[in-house]
Short mmCIF file of C-alpha atoms in Angstrom, two decimals:
data_model
loop_
_atom_site.label_atom_id
_atom_site.label_comp_id
_atom_site.label_asym_id
_atom_site.label_seq_id
_atom_site.Cartn_x
_atom_site.Cartn_y
_atom_site.Cartn_z
CA HIS J 183 40.09 11.20 -26.23
CA ASP J 184 39.28 7.22 -26.20
CA LEU J 185 38.04 5.86 -23.18
CA GLU J 186 37.96 2.09 -21.60
CA LEU J 187 35.57 1.60 -19.12
CA THR J 188 36.38 -1.01 -15.95
CA ILE J 189 33.10 -2.33 -16.94
CA ASP J 190 32.74 -6.01 -17.79
CA ARG J 191 29.96 -6.35 -20.47
CA ASP J 192 28.80 -9.78 -19.42
CA VAL J 193 28.57 -9.10 -15.89
CA GLN J 194 27.09 -5.49 -16.27
CA TRP J 195 24.39 -7.67 -18.32
CA TYR J 196 23.50 -9.93 -15.91
CA THR J 197 23.81 -7.67 -12.56
CA GLN J 198 21.18 -5.41 -14.31
CA ARG J 199 18.99 -8.07 -14.79
CA VAL J 200 19.23 -9.30 -10.99
CA VAL J 201 18.97 -5.53 -9.63
CA ARG J 202 16.04 -5.15 -12.22
CA GLN J 203 14.00 -8.42 -10.81
CA ALA J 204 15.03 -7.57 -7.34
CA VAL J 205 13.39 -4.47 -7.56
CA GLN J 206 10.26 -5.63 -9.25
CA GLY J 207 9.65 -8.38 -6.80
CA SER J 208 10.16 -6.33 -3.52
CA GLY J 209 7.77 -3.82 -4.63
CA GLY J 210 10.47 -1.37 -4.31
CA SER J 211 11.36 1.79 -6.14
CA SER J 212 14.51 1.83 -7.49
CA GLY J 213 17.99 0.19 -6.84
CA ALA J 214 21.39 -0.42 -7.44
CA ALA J 215 24.45 -3.10 -7.18
CA VAL J 216 27.83 -3.12 -7.58
CA VAL J 217 30.29 -5.47 -8.45
CA MET J 218 34.14 -4.70 -7.60
CA ASP J 219 37.27 -6.12 -7.75
CA THR J 220 38.65 -7.05 -4.58
CA HIS J 221 42.34 -6.53 -5.02
CA THR J 222 42.38 -3.68 -8.09
CA GLY J 223 39.04 -1.84 -7.11
CA GLN J 224 38.05 -1.66 -10.81
CA LEU J 225 34.24 -2.15 -11.03
CA LEU J 226 33.15 -4.42 -12.88
CA SER J 227 29.31 -3.73 -12.84
CA VAL J 228 27.57 -0.60 -11.89
CA ALA J 229 23.43 -1.14 -12.10
CA ASP J 230 20.78 0.81 -11.50
CA TYR J 231 17.05 0.42 -11.79
CA PRO J 232 14.92 2.31 -13.09
CA THR J 233 17.55 3.39 -16.01
CA PHE J 234 17.50 5.22 -19.10
CA ASP J 235 18.50 4.08 -22.94
CA ALA J 236 21.70 6.29 -23.14
CA ASN J 237 21.35 6.68 -26.63
CA ASN J 238 17.79 8.32 -26.41
CA PRO J 239 18.05 9.83 -22.61
CA GLY J 240 15.33 12.33 -23.35
CA LEU J 241 12.44 9.27 -22.92
CA SER J 242 13.30 8.89 -19.60
CA SER J 243 12.08 10.89 -16.40
CA LYS J 244 15.17 13.12 -14.99
CA ALA J 245 15.22 10.93 -11.68
CA ASP J 246 16.33 8.10 -13.64
CA LEU J 247 19.09 9.95 -15.66
CA GLY J 248 22.63 9.18 -13.73
CA SER J 249 23.86 6.83 -12.06
CA ARG J 250 21.77 5.82 -8.84
CA ALA J 251 24.71 4.07 -7.46
CA LEU J 252 26.92 7.12 -6.97
CA ARG J 253 24.23 9.59 -6.70
CA ASP J 254 21.53 7.89 -4.26
CA VAL J 255 22.43 8.03 -0.79
CA TYR J 256 20.64 5.44 1.84
CA GLU J 257 20.93 4.54 5.31
CA PRO J 258 23.21 1.03 5.40
CA GLY J 259 21.91 -0.44 8.28
CA SER J 260 23.08 -3.68 9.31
CA VAL J 261 25.91 -3.70 6.93
CA GLU J 262 27.31 -1.09 9.24
CA LYS J 263 28.04 -3.89 12.24
CA VAL J 264 30.44 -5.18 9.44
CA LEU J 265 32.70 -1.89 9.91
CA THR J 266 31.91 -1.23 13.61
CA ALA J 267 33.10 -4.77 14.82
CA SER J 268 36.03 -5.10 12.38
CA SER J 269 37.28 -1.89 14.14
CA LEU J 270 36.68 -2.96 17.80
CA ILE J 271 38.59 -5.71 17.09
CA ASP J 272 41.44 -3.97 15.11
CA ALA J 273 41.52 -1.74 18.12
CA GLY J 274 41.78 -4.70 20.62
CA LYS J 275 38.26 -4.15 22.33
CA VAL J 276 36.67 -7.27 21.46
CA THR J 277 37.58 -10.73 20.07
CA PRO J 278 34.87 -12.59 18.10
CA ASP J 279 34.06 -14.76 21.45
CA THR J 280 33.64 -11.71 24.03
CA LYS J 281 30.47 -12.32 25.70
CA ILE J 282 27.67 -10.03 25.52
CA THR J 283 24.40 -9.71 27.49
CA VAL J 284 21.64 -8.32 25.58
CA PRO J 285 18.82 -7.41 26.75
CA ALA J 286 15.26 -7.22 25.46
CA GLN J 287 15.64 -3.56 25.30
CA LEU J 288 18.12 -0.73 25.91
CA PRO J 289 17.32 2.64 27.35
CA ARG J 290 19.67 5.07 26.28
CA GLY J 291 18.72 8.77 27.85
CA SER J 292 15.57 9.61 26.88
CA HIS J 293 15.36 6.77 23.76
CA VAL J 294 15.06 2.93 23.76
CA ILE J 295 16.97 1.16 21.37
CA HIS J 296 14.94 -2.13 20.10
CA ASP J 297 16.45 -5.50 18.03
CA TYR J 298 14.19 -5.81 15.20
CA PHE J 299 12.94 -9.28 16.41
CA PRO J 300 11.43 -9.75 20.00
CA HIS J 301 13.30 -11.44 22.58
CA GLY J 302 14.18 -12.00 26.12
CA THR J 303 17.46 -11.46 27.31
CA LEU J 304 19.99 -13.50 24.96
CA HIS J 305 23.50 -14.58 25.78
CA LEU J 306 25.76 -14.29 22.94
CA THR J 307 29.14 -13.75 21.59
CA LEU J 308 30.18 -11.12 19.28
CA THR J 309 30.06 -13.67 16.47
CA GLY J 310 26.47 -14.28 17.40
CA VAL J 311 25.70 -10.50 18.07
CA ILE J 312 26.42 -10.23 14.05
CA ALA J 313 24.76 -13.68 13.30
CA LYS J 314 21.42 -12.57 14.80
CA SER J 315 22.29 -8.62 13.58
CA SER J 316 21.61 -7.53 17.13
CA ASN J 317 21.21 -3.39 17.42
CA ILE J 318 21.48 -3.66 21.23
CA GLY J 319 24.30 -6.28 21.30
CA THR J 320 26.41 -4.01 18.44
CA VAL J 321 26.03 -0.68 20.69
CA LEU J 322 26.95 -2.61 23.37
CA ALA J 323 29.98 -3.34 22.23
CA ALA J 324 30.47 -0.15 20.31
CA SER J 325 30.10 1.49 24.23
CA GLN J 326 33.72 0.99 24.27
CA PHE J 327 34.94 3.42 21.71
CA GLN J 328 35.09 7.19 21.97
CA HIS J 329 33.48 8.88 19.79
CA LYS J 330 36.31 10.33 17.68
CA GLU J 331 37.64 6.64 17.84
CA LEU J 332 34.92 5.32 15.78
CA TYR J 333 34.51 8.00 13.98
CA ASP J 334 38.07 8.16 12.49
CA TYR J 335 37.96 4.32 11.61
CA LEU J 336 34.44 5.19 9.84
CA ARG J 337 36.19 7.80 7.78
CA ARG J 338 38.97 5.35 6.89
CA PHE J 339 36.68 3.28 5.60
CA GLY J 340 35.64 6.01 3.44
CA LEU J 341 32.39 7.49 4.86
CA GLY J 342 31.54 10.74 4.47
CA THR J 343 33.59 11.71 1.46
CA ARG J 344 32.95 11.13 -2.55
CA THR J 345 35.58 8.37 -4.08
CA ASN J 346 35.97 10.77 -6.99
CA ILE J 347 35.66 8.08 -9.50
CA GLY J 348 34.98 10.69 -11.94
CA VAL J 349 31.15 10.78 -12.65
CA ARG J 350 29.20 13.93 -12.19
CA GLY J 351 26.46 14.06 -9.44
CA GLU J 352 28.45 11.36 -7.03
CA SER J 353 27.18 12.06 -3.62
CA SER J 354 29.55 12.12 -0.62
CA GLY J 355 27.11 10.47 2.13
CA VAL J 356 26.55 11.58 5.46
CA LEU J 357 28.99 11.11 8.49
CA ASN J 358 28.54 13.92 10.69
CA ASN J 359 31.74 15.25 12.77
CA TRP J 360 32.25 13.27 16.01
CA ARG J 361 32.25 16.71 18.00
CA ASN J 362 28.94 17.00 17.08
CA TRP J 363 27.71 13.28 18.29
CA SER J 364 25.53 12.63 21.74
CA GLN J 365 25.64 9.03 22.91
CA ILE J 366 22.74 8.08 20.99
CA ASN J 367 24.50 9.38 17.63
CA GLN J 368 27.25 7.25 18.35
CA ASP J 369 24.70 4.24 19.34
CA THR J 370 22.93 4.39 16.27
CA ILE J 371 25.78 5.06 13.66
CA ALA J 372 27.23 1.72 14.97
CA PHE J 373 24.53 -0.33 13.39
CA GLY J 374 23.95 1.71 10.36
CA GLN J 375 21.35 4.62 11.23
CA GLY J 376 22.25 8.57 11.31
CA VAL J 377 24.88 7.66 8.63
CA SER J 378 24.31 7.79 4.84
CA VAL J 379 26.28 6.25 2.04
CA ASN J 380 26.01 5.84 -1.86
CA ALA J 381 26.30 1.97 -3.15
CA VAL J 382 29.89 2.21 -4.61
CA GLN J 383 31.29 3.89 -1.38
CA MET J 384 29.76 1.06 1.08
CA ALA J 385 30.82 -1.48 -1.43
CA ALA J 386 34.22 -0.01 -1.58
CA ALA J 387 34.28 0.31 2.58
CA VAL J 388 32.90 -3.65 3.03
CA ASN J 389 35.76 -4.45 0.57
CA VAL J 390 38.23 -3.82 3.25
CA VAL J 391 37.04 -6.87 5.03
CA ALA J 392 37.56 -8.99 2.05
CA ASN J 393 41.08 -7.54 0.97
CA GLY J 394 42.84 -8.31 4.11
CA GLY J 395 42.05 -5.05 5.90
CA VAL J 396 43.00 -2.53 3.12
CA TYR J 397 40.96 0.10 1.29
CA VAL J 398 41.18 0.20 -2.42
CA SER J 399 39.73 3.44 -3.97
CA PRO J 400 37.25 2.27 -6.51
CA SER J 401 37.72 2.83 -10.42
CA LEU J 402 35.28 2.82 -13.50
CA ILE J 403 38.10 4.28 -16.22
CA LYS J 404 40.60 2.09 -17.25
CA GLY J 405 44.48 3.44 -16.79
CA ARG J 406 43.85 7.29 -16.68
CA ALA J 407 41.78 10.18 -17.75
CA THR J 408 41.14 13.51 -16.81
CA THR J 409 37.54 14.98 -16.35
CA SER J 410 36.18 18.09 -17.34
CA GLY J 411 37.29 19.63 -13.81
CA GLY J 412 40.92 18.91 -14.32
CA THR J 413 40.91 15.80 -11.62
CA GLU J 414 42.70 13.07 -12.73
CA VAL J 415 40.78 9.56 -12.33
CA GLY J 416 41.26 6.08 -13.38
CA SER J 417 43.07 2.61 -12.31
CA ASP J 418 46.13 3.83 -12.94
CA THR J 419 45.31 6.57 -10.06
CA SER J 420 43.92 3.77 -7.78
CA SER J 421 45.25 4.59 -4.12
CA GLN J 422 45.76 1.91 -0.96
CA HIS J 423 45.71 2.73 2.18
CA ARG J 424 45.08 0.11 5.88
CA VAL J 425 41.98 0.48 7.64
CA VAL J 426 42.51 -2.59 9.86
CA SER J 427 44.79 -5.40 10.40
CA LYS J 428 45.03 -8.57 8.13
CA ARG J 429 43.88 -10.49 11.65
CA ALA J 430 40.89 -8.03 12.10
CA ALA J 431 39.76 -8.66 8.47
CA ARG J 432 40.37 -12.32 8.45
CA LEU J 433 38.44 -13.08 11.97
CA MET J 434 35.68 -10.73 10.69
CA ALA J 435 35.34 -12.34 7.62
CA ARG J 436 34.95 -15.52 9.48
CA MET J 437 32.33 -13.98 11.51
CA MET J 438 30.45 -13.18 8.53
CA GLU J 439 30.38 -16.67 7.30
CA ALA J 440 29.05 -18.03 10.67
#
């Protein structure tokens, strides 16, 4: 059967070039970049580096075959704060102007949470917590959640489950069941550690904020196709569901801009 990808050839070429320059310039070992249509979920670019020549894949190492953007998992780090903060706003726990006193360090049981930058006591709003990317501020805000509340939001954002886009070797990432969380697990997950994602998965999650609070499943095939495993995939099968309110998404977007 003929297949047409959602990939835009010009966007793919440019993204491939940028991700190569970013990996080489930073001294990294690999990288991936994703460009996604906000409203339809169609992937306009899925770029990996190092990659392989599809005309002669045997020339490349096994590690470079396939799509890193769907296969390789990583801790999202501070990008996760976007999901945590928008969930808190949606649940009515905070507003962008909620005041948070951020100590220099935060003891949590036998652990101590730090920020990436040294500081004394800070008096911030939630917007300031996001602007400074404060781990401690995020933890203090997220402590208003029960474990199950945060877990349920993150599942709705698509974490811990495959996108089922139709590409072999796609990882589901890791989001452990909330019943197995201790307090330090929730604390670190809130700012993006102790949880793992792939690049397409995280792009679709953050896209919820751009798309007015609605998750749209990503697609790589235009129209409809059936995989060898019998799963129907493609843009015609794309689904949507609300994760946070339109208001929460709008406020979160303003916080990110600020």
